[in-house]
C-alpha atoms as a printed R data frame, in Angstrom:
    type eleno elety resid chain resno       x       y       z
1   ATOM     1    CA   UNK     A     1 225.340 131.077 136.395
2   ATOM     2    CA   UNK     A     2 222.508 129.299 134.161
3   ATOM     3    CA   UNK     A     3 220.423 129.708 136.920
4   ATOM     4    CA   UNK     A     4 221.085 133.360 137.098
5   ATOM     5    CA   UNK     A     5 220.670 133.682 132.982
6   ATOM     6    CA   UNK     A     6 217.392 131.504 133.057
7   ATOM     7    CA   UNK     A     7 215.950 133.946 135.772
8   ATOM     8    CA   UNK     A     8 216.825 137.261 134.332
9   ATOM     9    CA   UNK     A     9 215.372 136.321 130.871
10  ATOM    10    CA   UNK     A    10 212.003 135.089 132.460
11  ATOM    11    CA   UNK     A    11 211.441 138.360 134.189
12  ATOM    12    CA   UNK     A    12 212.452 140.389 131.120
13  ATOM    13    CA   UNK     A    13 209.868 138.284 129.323
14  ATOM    14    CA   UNK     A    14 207.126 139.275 132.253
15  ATOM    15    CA   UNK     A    15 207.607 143.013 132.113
16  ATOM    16    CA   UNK     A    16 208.331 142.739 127.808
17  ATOM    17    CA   UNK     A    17 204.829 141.036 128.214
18  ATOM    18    CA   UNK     A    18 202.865 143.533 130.804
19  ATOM    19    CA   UNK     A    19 204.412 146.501 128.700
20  ATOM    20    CA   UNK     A    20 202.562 145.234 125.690
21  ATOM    21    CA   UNK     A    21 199.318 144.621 127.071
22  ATOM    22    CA   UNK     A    22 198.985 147.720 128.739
23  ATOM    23    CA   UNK     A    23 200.152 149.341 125.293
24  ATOM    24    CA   UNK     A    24 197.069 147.305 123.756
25  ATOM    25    CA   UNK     A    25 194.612 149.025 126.260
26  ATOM    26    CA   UNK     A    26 196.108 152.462 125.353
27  ATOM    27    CA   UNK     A    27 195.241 151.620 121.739
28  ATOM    28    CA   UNK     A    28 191.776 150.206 122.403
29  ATOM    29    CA   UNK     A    29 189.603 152.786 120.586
30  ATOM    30    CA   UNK     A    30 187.067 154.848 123.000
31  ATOM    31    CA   UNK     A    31 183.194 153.506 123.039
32  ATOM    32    CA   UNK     A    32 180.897 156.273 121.392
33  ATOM    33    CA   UNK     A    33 178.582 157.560 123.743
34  ATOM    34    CA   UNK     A    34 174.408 157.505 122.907
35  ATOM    35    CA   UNK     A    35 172.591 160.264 123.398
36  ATOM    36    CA   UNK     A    36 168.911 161.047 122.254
37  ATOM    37    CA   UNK     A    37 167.913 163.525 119.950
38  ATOM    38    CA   UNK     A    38 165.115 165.636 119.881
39  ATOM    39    CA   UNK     A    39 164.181 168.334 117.233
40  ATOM    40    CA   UNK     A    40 160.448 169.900 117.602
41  ATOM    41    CA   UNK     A    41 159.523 173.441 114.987
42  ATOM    42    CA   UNK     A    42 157.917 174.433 111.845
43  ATOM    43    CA   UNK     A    43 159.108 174.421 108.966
44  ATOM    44    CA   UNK     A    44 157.643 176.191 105.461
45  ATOM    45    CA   UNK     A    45 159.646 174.237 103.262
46  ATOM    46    CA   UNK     A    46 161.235 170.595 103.331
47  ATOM    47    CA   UNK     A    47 163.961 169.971 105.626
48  ATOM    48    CA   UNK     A    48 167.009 167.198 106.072
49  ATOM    49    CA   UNK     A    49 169.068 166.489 109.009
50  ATOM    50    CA   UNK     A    50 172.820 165.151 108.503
51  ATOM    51    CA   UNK     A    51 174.626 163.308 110.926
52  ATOM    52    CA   UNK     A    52 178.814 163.280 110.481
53  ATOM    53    CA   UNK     A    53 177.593 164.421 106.476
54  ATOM    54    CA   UNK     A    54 174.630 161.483 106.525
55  ATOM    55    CA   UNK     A    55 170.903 162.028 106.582
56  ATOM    56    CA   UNK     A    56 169.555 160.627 109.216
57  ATOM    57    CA   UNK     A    57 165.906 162.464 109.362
58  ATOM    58    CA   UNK     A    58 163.529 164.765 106.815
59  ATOM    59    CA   UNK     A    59 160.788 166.775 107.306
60  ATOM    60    CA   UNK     A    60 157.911 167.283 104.750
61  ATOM    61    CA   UNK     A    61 156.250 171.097 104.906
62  ATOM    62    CA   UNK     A    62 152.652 170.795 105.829
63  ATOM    63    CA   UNK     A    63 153.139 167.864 107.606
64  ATOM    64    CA   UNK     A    64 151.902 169.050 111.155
65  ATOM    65    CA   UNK     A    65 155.479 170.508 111.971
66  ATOM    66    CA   UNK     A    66 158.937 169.252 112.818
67  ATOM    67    CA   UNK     A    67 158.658 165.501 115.160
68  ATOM    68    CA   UNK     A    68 162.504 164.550 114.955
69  ATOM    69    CA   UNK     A    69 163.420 161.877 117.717
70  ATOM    70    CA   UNK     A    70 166.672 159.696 116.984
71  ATOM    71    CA   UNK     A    71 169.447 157.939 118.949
72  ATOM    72    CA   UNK     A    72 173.174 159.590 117.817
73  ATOM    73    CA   UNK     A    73 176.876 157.934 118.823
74  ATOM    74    CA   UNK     A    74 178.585 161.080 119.530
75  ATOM    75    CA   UNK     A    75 182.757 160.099 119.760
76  ATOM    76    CA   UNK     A    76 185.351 162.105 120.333
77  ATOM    77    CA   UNK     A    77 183.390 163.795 123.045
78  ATOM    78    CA   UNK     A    78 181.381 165.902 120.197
79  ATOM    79    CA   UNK     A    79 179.836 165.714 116.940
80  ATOM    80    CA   UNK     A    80 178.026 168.123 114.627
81  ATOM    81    CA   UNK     A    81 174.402 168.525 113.136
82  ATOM    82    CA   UNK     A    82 173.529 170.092 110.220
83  ATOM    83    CA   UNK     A    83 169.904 171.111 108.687
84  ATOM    84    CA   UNK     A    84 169.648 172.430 105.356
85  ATOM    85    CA   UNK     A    85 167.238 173.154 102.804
86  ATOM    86    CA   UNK     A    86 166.499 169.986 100.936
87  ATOM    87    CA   UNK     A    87 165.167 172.019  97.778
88  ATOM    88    CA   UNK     A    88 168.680 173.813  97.331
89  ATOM    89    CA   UNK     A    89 171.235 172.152  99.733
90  ATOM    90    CA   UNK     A    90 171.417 175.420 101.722
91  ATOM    91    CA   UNK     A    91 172.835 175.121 105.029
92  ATOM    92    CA   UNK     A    92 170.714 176.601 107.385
93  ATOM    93    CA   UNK     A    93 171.858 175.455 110.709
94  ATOM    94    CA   UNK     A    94 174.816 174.027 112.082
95  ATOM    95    CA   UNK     A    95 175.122 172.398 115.635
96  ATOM    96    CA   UNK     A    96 177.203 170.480 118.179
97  ATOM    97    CA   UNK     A    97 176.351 167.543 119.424
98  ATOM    98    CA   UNK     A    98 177.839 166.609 122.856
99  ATOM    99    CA   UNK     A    99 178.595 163.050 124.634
100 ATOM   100    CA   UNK     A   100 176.402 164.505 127.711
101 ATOM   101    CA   UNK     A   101 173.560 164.909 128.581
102 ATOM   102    CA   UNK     A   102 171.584 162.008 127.214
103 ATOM   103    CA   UNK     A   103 168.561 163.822 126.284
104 ATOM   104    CA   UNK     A   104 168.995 166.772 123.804
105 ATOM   105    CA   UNK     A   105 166.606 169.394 122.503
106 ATOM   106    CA   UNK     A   106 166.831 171.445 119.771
107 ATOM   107    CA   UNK     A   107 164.038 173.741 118.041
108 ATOM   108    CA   UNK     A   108 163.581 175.069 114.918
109 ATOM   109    CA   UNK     A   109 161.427 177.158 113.150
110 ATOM   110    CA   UNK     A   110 162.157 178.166 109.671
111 ATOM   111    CA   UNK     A   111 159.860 180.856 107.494
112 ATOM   112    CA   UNK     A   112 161.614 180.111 104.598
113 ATOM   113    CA   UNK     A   113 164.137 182.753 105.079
114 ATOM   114    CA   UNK     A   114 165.173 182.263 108.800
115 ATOM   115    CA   UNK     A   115 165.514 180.299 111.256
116 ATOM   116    CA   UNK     A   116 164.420 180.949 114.480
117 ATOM   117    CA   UNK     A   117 164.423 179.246 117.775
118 ATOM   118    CA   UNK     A   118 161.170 179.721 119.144
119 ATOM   119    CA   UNK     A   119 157.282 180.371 118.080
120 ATOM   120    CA   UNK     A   120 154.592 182.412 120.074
121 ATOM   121    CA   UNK     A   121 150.862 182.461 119.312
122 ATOM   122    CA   UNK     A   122 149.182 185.957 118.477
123 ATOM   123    CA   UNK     A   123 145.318 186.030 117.975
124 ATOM   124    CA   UNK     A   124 144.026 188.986 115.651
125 ATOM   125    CA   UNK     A   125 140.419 190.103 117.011
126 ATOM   126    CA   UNK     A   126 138.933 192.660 115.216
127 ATOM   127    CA   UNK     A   127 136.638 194.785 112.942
128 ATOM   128    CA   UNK     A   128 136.282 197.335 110.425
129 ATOM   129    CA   UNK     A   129 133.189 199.157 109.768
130 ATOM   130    CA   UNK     A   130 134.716 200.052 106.763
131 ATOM   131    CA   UNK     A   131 137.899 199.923 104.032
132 ATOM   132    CA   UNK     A   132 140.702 197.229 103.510
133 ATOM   133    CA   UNK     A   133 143.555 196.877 106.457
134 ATOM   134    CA   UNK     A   134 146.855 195.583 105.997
135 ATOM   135    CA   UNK     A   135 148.622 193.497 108.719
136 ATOM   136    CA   UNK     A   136 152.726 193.952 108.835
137 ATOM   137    CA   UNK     A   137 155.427 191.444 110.708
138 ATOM   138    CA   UNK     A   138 158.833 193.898 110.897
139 ATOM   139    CA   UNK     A   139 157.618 196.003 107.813
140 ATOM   140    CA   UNK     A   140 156.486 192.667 105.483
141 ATOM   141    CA   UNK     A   141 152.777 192.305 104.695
142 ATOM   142    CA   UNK     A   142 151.085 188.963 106.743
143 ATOM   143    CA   UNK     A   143 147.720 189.635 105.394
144 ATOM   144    CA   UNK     A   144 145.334 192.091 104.556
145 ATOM   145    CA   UNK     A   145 141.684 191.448 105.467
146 ATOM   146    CA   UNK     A   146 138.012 193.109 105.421
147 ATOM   147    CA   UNK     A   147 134.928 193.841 108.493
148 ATOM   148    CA   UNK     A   148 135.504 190.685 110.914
149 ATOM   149    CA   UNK     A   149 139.162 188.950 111.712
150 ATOM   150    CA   UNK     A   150 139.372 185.965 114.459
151 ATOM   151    CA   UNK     A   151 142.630 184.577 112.986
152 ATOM   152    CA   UNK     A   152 145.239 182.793 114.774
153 ATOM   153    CA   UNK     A   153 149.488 183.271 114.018
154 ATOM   154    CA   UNK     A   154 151.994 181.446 115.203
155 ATOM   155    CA   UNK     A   155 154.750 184.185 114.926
156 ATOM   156    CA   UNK     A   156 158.540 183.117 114.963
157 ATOM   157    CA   UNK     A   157 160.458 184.917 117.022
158 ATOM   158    CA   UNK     A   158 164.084 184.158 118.661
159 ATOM   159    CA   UNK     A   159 164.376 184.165 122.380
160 ATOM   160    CA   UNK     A   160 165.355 187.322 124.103
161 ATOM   161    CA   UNK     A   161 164.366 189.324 121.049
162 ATOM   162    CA   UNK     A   162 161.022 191.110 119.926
163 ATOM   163    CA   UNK     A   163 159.296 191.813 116.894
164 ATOM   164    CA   UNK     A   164 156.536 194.648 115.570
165 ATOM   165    CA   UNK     A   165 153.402 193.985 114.215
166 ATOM   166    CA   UNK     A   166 152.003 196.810 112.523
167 ATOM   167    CA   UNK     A   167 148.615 198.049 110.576
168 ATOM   168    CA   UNK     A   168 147.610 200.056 108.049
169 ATOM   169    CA   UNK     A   169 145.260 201.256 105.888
170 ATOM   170    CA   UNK     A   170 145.499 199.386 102.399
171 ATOM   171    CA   UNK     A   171 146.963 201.391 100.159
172 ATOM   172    CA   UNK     A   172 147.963 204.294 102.397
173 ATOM   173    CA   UNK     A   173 151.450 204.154 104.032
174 ATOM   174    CA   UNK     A   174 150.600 205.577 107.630
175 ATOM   175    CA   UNK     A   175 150.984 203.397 110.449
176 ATOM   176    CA   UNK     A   176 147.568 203.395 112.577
177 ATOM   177    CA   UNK     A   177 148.620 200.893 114.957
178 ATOM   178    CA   UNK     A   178 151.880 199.360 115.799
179 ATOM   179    CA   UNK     A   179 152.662 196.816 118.655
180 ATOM   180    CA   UNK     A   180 155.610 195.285 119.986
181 ATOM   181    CA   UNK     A   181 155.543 191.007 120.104
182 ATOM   182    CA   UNK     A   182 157.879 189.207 122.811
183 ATOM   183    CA   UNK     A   183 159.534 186.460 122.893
184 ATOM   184    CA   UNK     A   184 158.644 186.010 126.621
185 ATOM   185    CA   UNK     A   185 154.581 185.816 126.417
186 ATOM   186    CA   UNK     A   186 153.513 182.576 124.487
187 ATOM   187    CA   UNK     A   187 150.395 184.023 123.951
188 ATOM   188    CA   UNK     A   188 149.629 187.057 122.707
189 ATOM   189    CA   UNK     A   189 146.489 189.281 121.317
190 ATOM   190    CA   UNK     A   190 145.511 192.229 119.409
191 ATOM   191    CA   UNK     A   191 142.190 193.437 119.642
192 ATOM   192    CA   UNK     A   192 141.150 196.289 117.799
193 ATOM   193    CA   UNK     A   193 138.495 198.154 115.534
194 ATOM   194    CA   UNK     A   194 138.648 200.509 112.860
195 ATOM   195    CA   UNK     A   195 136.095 203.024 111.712
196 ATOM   196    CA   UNK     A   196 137.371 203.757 108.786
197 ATOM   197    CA   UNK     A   197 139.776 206.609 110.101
198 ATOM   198    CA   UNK     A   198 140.501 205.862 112.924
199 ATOM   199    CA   UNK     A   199 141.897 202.424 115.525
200 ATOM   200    CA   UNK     A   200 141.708 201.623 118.649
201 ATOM   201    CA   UNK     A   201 143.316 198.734 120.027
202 ATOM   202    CA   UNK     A   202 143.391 196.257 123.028
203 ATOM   203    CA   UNK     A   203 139.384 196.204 122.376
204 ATOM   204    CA   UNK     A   204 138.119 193.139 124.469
205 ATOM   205    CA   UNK     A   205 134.723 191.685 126.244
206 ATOM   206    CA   UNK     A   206 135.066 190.996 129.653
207 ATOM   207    CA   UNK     A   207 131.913 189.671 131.481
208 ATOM   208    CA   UNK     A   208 130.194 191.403 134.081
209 ATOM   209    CA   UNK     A   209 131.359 190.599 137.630
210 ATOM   210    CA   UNK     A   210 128.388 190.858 139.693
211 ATOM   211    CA   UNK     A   211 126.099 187.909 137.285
212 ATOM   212    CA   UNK     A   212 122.725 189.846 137.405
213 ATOM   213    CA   UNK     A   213 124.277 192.900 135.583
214 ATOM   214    CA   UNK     A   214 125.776 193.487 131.931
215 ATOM   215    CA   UNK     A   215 128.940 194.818 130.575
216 ATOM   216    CA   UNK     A   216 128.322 197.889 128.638
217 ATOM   217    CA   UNK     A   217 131.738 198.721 126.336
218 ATOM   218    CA   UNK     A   218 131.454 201.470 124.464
219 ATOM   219    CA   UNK     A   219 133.090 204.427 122.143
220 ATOM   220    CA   UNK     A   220 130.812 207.445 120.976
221 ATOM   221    CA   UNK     A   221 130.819 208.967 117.710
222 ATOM   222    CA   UNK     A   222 128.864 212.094 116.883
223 ATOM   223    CA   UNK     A   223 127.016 213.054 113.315
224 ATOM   224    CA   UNK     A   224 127.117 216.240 114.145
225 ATOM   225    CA   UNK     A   225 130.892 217.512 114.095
226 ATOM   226    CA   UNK     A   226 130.005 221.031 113.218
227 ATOM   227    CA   UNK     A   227 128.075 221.729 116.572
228 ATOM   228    CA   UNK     A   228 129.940 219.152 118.506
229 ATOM   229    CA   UNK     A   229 132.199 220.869 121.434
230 ATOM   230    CA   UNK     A   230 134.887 218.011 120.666
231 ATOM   231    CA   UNK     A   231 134.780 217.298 124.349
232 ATOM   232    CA   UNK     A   232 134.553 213.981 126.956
233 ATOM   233    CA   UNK     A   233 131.107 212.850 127.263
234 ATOM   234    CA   UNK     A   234 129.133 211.153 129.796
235 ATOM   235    CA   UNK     A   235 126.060 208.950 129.062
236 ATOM   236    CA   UNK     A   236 123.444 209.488 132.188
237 ATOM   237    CA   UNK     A   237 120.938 206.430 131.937
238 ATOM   238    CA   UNK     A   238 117.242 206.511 132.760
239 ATOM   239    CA   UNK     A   239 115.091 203.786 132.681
240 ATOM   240    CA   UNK     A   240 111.160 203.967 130.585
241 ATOM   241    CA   UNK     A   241 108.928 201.459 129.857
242 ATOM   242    CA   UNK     A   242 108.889 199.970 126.189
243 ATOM   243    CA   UNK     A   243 105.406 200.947 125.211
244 ATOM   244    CA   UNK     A   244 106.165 204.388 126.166
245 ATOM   245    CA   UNK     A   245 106.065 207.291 122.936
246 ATOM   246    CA   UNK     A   246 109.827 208.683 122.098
247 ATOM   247    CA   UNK     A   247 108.796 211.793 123.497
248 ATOM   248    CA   UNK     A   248 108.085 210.589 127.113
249 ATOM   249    CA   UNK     A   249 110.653 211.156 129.671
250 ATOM   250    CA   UNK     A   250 112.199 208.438 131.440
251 ATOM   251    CA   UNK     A   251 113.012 208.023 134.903
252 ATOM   252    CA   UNK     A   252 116.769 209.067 136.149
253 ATOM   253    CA   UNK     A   253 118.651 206.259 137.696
254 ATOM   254    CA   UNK     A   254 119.494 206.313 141.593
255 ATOM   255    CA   UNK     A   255 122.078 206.602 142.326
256 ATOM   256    CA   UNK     A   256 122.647 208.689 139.039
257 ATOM   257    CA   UNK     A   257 124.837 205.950 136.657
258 ATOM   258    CA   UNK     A   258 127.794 208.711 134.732
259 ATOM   259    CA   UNK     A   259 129.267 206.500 131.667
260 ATOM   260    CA   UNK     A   260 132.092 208.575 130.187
261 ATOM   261    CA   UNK     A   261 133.375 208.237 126.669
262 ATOM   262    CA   UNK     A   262 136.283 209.682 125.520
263 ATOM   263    CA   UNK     A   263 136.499 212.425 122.637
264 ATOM   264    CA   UNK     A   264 139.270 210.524 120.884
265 ATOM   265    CA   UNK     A   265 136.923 207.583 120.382
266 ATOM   266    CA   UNK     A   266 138.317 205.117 122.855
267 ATOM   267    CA   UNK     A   267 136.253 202.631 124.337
268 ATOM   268    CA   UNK     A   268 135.240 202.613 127.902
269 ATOM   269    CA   UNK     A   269 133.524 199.894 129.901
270 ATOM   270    CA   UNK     A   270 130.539 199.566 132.684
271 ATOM   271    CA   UNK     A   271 128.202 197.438 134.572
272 ATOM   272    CA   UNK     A   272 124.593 197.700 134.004
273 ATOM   273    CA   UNK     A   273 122.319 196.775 137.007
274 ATOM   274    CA   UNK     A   274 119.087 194.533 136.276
275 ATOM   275    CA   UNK     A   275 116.218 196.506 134.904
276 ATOM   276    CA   UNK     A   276 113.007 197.230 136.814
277 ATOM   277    CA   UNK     A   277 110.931 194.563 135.131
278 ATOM   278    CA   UNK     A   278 111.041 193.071 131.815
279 ATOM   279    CA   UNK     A   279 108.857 195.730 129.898
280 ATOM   280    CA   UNK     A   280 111.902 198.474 130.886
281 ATOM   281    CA   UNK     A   281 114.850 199.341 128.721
282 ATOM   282    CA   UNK     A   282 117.549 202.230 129.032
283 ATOM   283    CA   UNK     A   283 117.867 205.593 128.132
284 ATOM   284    CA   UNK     A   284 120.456 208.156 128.156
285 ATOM   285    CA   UNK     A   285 121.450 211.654 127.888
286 ATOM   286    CA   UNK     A   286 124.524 212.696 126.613
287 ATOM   287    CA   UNK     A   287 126.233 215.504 128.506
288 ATOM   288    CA   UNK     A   288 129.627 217.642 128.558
289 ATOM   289    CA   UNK     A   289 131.459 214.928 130.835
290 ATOM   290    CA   UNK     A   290 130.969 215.871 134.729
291 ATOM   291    CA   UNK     A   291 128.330 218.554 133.955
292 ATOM   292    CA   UNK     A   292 124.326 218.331 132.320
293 ATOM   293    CA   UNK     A   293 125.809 220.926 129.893
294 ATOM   294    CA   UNK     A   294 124.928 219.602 126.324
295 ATOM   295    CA   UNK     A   295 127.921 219.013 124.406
296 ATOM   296    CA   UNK     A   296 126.447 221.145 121.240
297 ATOM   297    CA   UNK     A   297 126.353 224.445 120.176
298 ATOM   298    CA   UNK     A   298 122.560 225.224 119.115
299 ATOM   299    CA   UNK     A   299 123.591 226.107 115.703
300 ATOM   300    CA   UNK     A   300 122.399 224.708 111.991
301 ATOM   301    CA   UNK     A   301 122.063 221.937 111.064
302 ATOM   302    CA   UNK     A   302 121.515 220.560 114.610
303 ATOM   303    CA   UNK     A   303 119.238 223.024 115.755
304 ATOM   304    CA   UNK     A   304 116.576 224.028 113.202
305 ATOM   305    CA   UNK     A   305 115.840 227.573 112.916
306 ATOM   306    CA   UNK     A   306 113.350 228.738 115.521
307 ATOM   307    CA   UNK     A   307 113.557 225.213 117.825
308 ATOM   308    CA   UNK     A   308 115.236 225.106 120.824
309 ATOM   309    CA   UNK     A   309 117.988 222.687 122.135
310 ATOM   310    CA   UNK     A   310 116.313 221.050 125.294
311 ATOM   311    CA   UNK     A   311 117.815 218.639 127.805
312 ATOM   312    CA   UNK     A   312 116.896 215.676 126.890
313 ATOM   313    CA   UNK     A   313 115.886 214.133 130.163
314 ATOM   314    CA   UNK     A   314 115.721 210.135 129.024
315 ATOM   315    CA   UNK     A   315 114.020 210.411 125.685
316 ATOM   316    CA   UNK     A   316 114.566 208.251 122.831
317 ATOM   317    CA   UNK     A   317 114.962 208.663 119.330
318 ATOM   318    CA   UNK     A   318 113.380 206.038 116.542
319 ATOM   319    CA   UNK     A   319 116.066 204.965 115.561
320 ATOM   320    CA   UNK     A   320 116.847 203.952 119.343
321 ATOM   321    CA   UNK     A   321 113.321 202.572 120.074
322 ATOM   322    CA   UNK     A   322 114.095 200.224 117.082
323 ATOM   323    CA   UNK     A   323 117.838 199.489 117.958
324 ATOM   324    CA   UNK     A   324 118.743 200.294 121.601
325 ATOM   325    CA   UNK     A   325 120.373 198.682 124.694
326 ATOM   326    CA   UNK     A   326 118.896 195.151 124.906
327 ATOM   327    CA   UNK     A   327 119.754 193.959 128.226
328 ATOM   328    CA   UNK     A   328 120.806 190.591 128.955
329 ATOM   329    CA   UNK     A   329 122.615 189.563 132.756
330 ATOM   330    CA   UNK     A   330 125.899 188.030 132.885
331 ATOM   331    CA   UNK     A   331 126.470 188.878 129.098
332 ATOM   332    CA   UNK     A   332 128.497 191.384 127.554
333 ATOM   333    CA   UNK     A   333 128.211 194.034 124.889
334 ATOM   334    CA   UNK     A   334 129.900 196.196 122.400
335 ATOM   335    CA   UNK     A   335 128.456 198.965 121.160
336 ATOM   336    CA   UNK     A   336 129.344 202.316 118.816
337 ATOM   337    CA   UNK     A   337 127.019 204.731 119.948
338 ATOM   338    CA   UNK     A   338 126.100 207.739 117.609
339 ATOM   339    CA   UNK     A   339 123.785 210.455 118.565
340 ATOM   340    CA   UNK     A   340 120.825 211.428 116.772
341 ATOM   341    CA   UNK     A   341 118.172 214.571 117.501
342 ATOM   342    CA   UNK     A   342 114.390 214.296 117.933
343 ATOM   343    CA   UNK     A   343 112.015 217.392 117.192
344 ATOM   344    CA   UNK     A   344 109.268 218.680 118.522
345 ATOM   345    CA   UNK     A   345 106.699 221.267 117.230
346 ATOM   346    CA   UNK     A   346 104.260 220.811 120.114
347 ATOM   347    CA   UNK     A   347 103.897 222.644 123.071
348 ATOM   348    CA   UNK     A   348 106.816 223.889 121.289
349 ATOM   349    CA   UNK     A   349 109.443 223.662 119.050
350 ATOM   350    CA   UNK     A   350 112.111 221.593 120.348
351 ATOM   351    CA   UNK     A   351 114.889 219.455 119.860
352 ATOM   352    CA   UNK     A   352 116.277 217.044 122.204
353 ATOM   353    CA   UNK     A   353 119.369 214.387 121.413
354 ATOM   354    CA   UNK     A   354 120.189 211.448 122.522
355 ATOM   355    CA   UNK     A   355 120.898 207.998 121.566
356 ATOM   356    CA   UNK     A   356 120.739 207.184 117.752
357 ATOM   357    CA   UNK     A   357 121.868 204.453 115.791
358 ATOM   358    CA   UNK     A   358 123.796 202.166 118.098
359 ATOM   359    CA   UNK     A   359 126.110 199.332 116.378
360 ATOM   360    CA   UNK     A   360 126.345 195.764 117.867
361 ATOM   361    CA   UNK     A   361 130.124 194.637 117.749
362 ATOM   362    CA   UNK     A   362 129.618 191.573 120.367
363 ATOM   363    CA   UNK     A   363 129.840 188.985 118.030
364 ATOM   364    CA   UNK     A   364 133.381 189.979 116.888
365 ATOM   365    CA   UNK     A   365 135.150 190.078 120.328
366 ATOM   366    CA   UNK     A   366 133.483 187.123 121.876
């Protein structure tokens, strides 16, 4: 009967004893798990980073951007991440932290008024001849700017969304140009000029693709709007020697090279060939586009009274002799071309237009 006692008791004290060690491993606390942080951005203003409500990480403004790389326990399977303003203690971002995976990526780009999770790069390339132009992100002025712009932005933009860049005339509340930025395309680029009145965008140089030739881009503008038939023109090129008199007609390229420019001001690109020799330049005539009509009426002030408007047939004016096409292979150029008259009194009294003053823009759009 002892025997019986003594044996019962000993195996209530084994199971009393395995009962409370496995309760000890159901009370053991769970390890936290490590994961690595990563937080990459911009920032305009200074920035702190709080971990389960401590900072663990700041970022200075001008500083070269946002470099955040830490090691975080995450228990309980998640924890949260906060950024806020450091200036007013604004919350400006809240997120979860999870126990997997180990490496974990957040960016954040803040203007000072958003936040936004991801940047692209849009290059302004541009000129105008003349007047102020202002340079809108979503309706908000970016900058306003004068003749030449090569300026770099880094615009913030959320995935899957766009935004509008727009420009105007300073001072004047029409739109002239507006253009949609995605969040897709991390590199972007307007390209434009402005005469004044007018824009035209997605203005570019591309080189020539034959290396002995030269890209010619171009947009026509005429002083004479009164007698001006408001049409398409084409520039037919001739070739003449240097030393020749503005008067002396050239020789008509063979084939026969047609550059059209649009009446809207546009540009338009083509391929010069090489040049004869080195003591040649070009000519052209301008002509109703697809015709040798001229694109004038013969009427005052273009046509003098008792001269007659001839074809011009590869003549040049002074202003052209001084300031026309200089050709250079492989390079490209970018030109506004205006037209100018030349007049004769002798064998007769004539007047011939062509080529005027032409404008070198190549320096702008390289």
């Amino acid at each position: 009967m002892k025997l019986k006692i003594f044996t019962l008791f000993f195996l209530s004290a084994i199971v009393a004893l395995s009962l409370s060690c496995r309760k000890a491993e159901l009370l053991q606390p769970e390890q936290p798990k490590i994961i690595q942080l990563n937080i990459t951005g911009t920032t305009d203003v200074d920035l702190e980073y709080l971990y389960r409500d401590s900072i663990i990480a700041n970022t200075k403004a001008g500083t070269g951007g946002i470099s955040v790389k830490t090691l975080l326990a995450v228990k309980d399977q998640n924890s949260t991440l906060k950024i806020r303003n450091k200036t007013t203690a604004e919350i400006l971002l809240t997120k979860t932290i999870t126990a997997a995976p180990f490496d974990q990526n957040i960016s954040v780009f803040y203007d000072g008024t958003k936040i936004y999770n991801n940047a692209i790069s849009l290059q302004f390339k541009g000129y105008a001849l003349s007047g102020e132009l202002e340079f809108l992100l979503d309706g908000n002025l970016l900058f306003s700017a004068t003749g030449a712009v090569n300026k770099p932005y880094s615009i913030l933009i959320d995935k899957g969304t766009t935004r509008e860049i727009s420009i105007r005339k300073k001072g004047e509340t029409a739109i002239l140009l507006t253009k949609t930025i995605e969040s897709t395309i991390a590199k972007q680029n307007i390209g434009y000029f402005f005469d004044g009145t007018k824009l035209v965008d997605n203005v570019k140089l591309d080189l020539p693709v034959n290396p002995a030739n030269m890209m010619l881009t171009a947009k026509f503008e005429t002083t004479f709007p009164n007698q001006f038939k408001n049409v398409d023109v084409d520039l037919i090129f001739y070739t003449r020697l240097k030393t020749a008199s503005n008067t002396t007609v050239g020789s008509k390229v063979s084939p026969e090279i047609r550059f059209t420019l649009p009446k809207n001001g546009s540009f338009n690109s083509i391929e010069l060939p090489p040049l004869p020799g080195p003591n040649y330049i070009y000519s052209f005539d301008i002509a109703e586009k697809g015709t040798n009509n001229e694109p004038y009426t013969s009427s005052s002030p273009l046509v003098l009274a008792g001269y007659t408007l001839k074809p011009n047939e590869g003549r040049i004016t002074s202003a052209f002799a001084d300031n026309g096409i200089n050709f250079e292979a492989g390079k490209s150029k970018l030109f506004v071309i205006t037209d100018a008259r030349t007049t004769v009194t002798s064998p007769a009294k004539n007047v011939y237009v062509s080529g005027g003053k032409l404008t070198d823009l190549s320096q702008y759009f390289q």
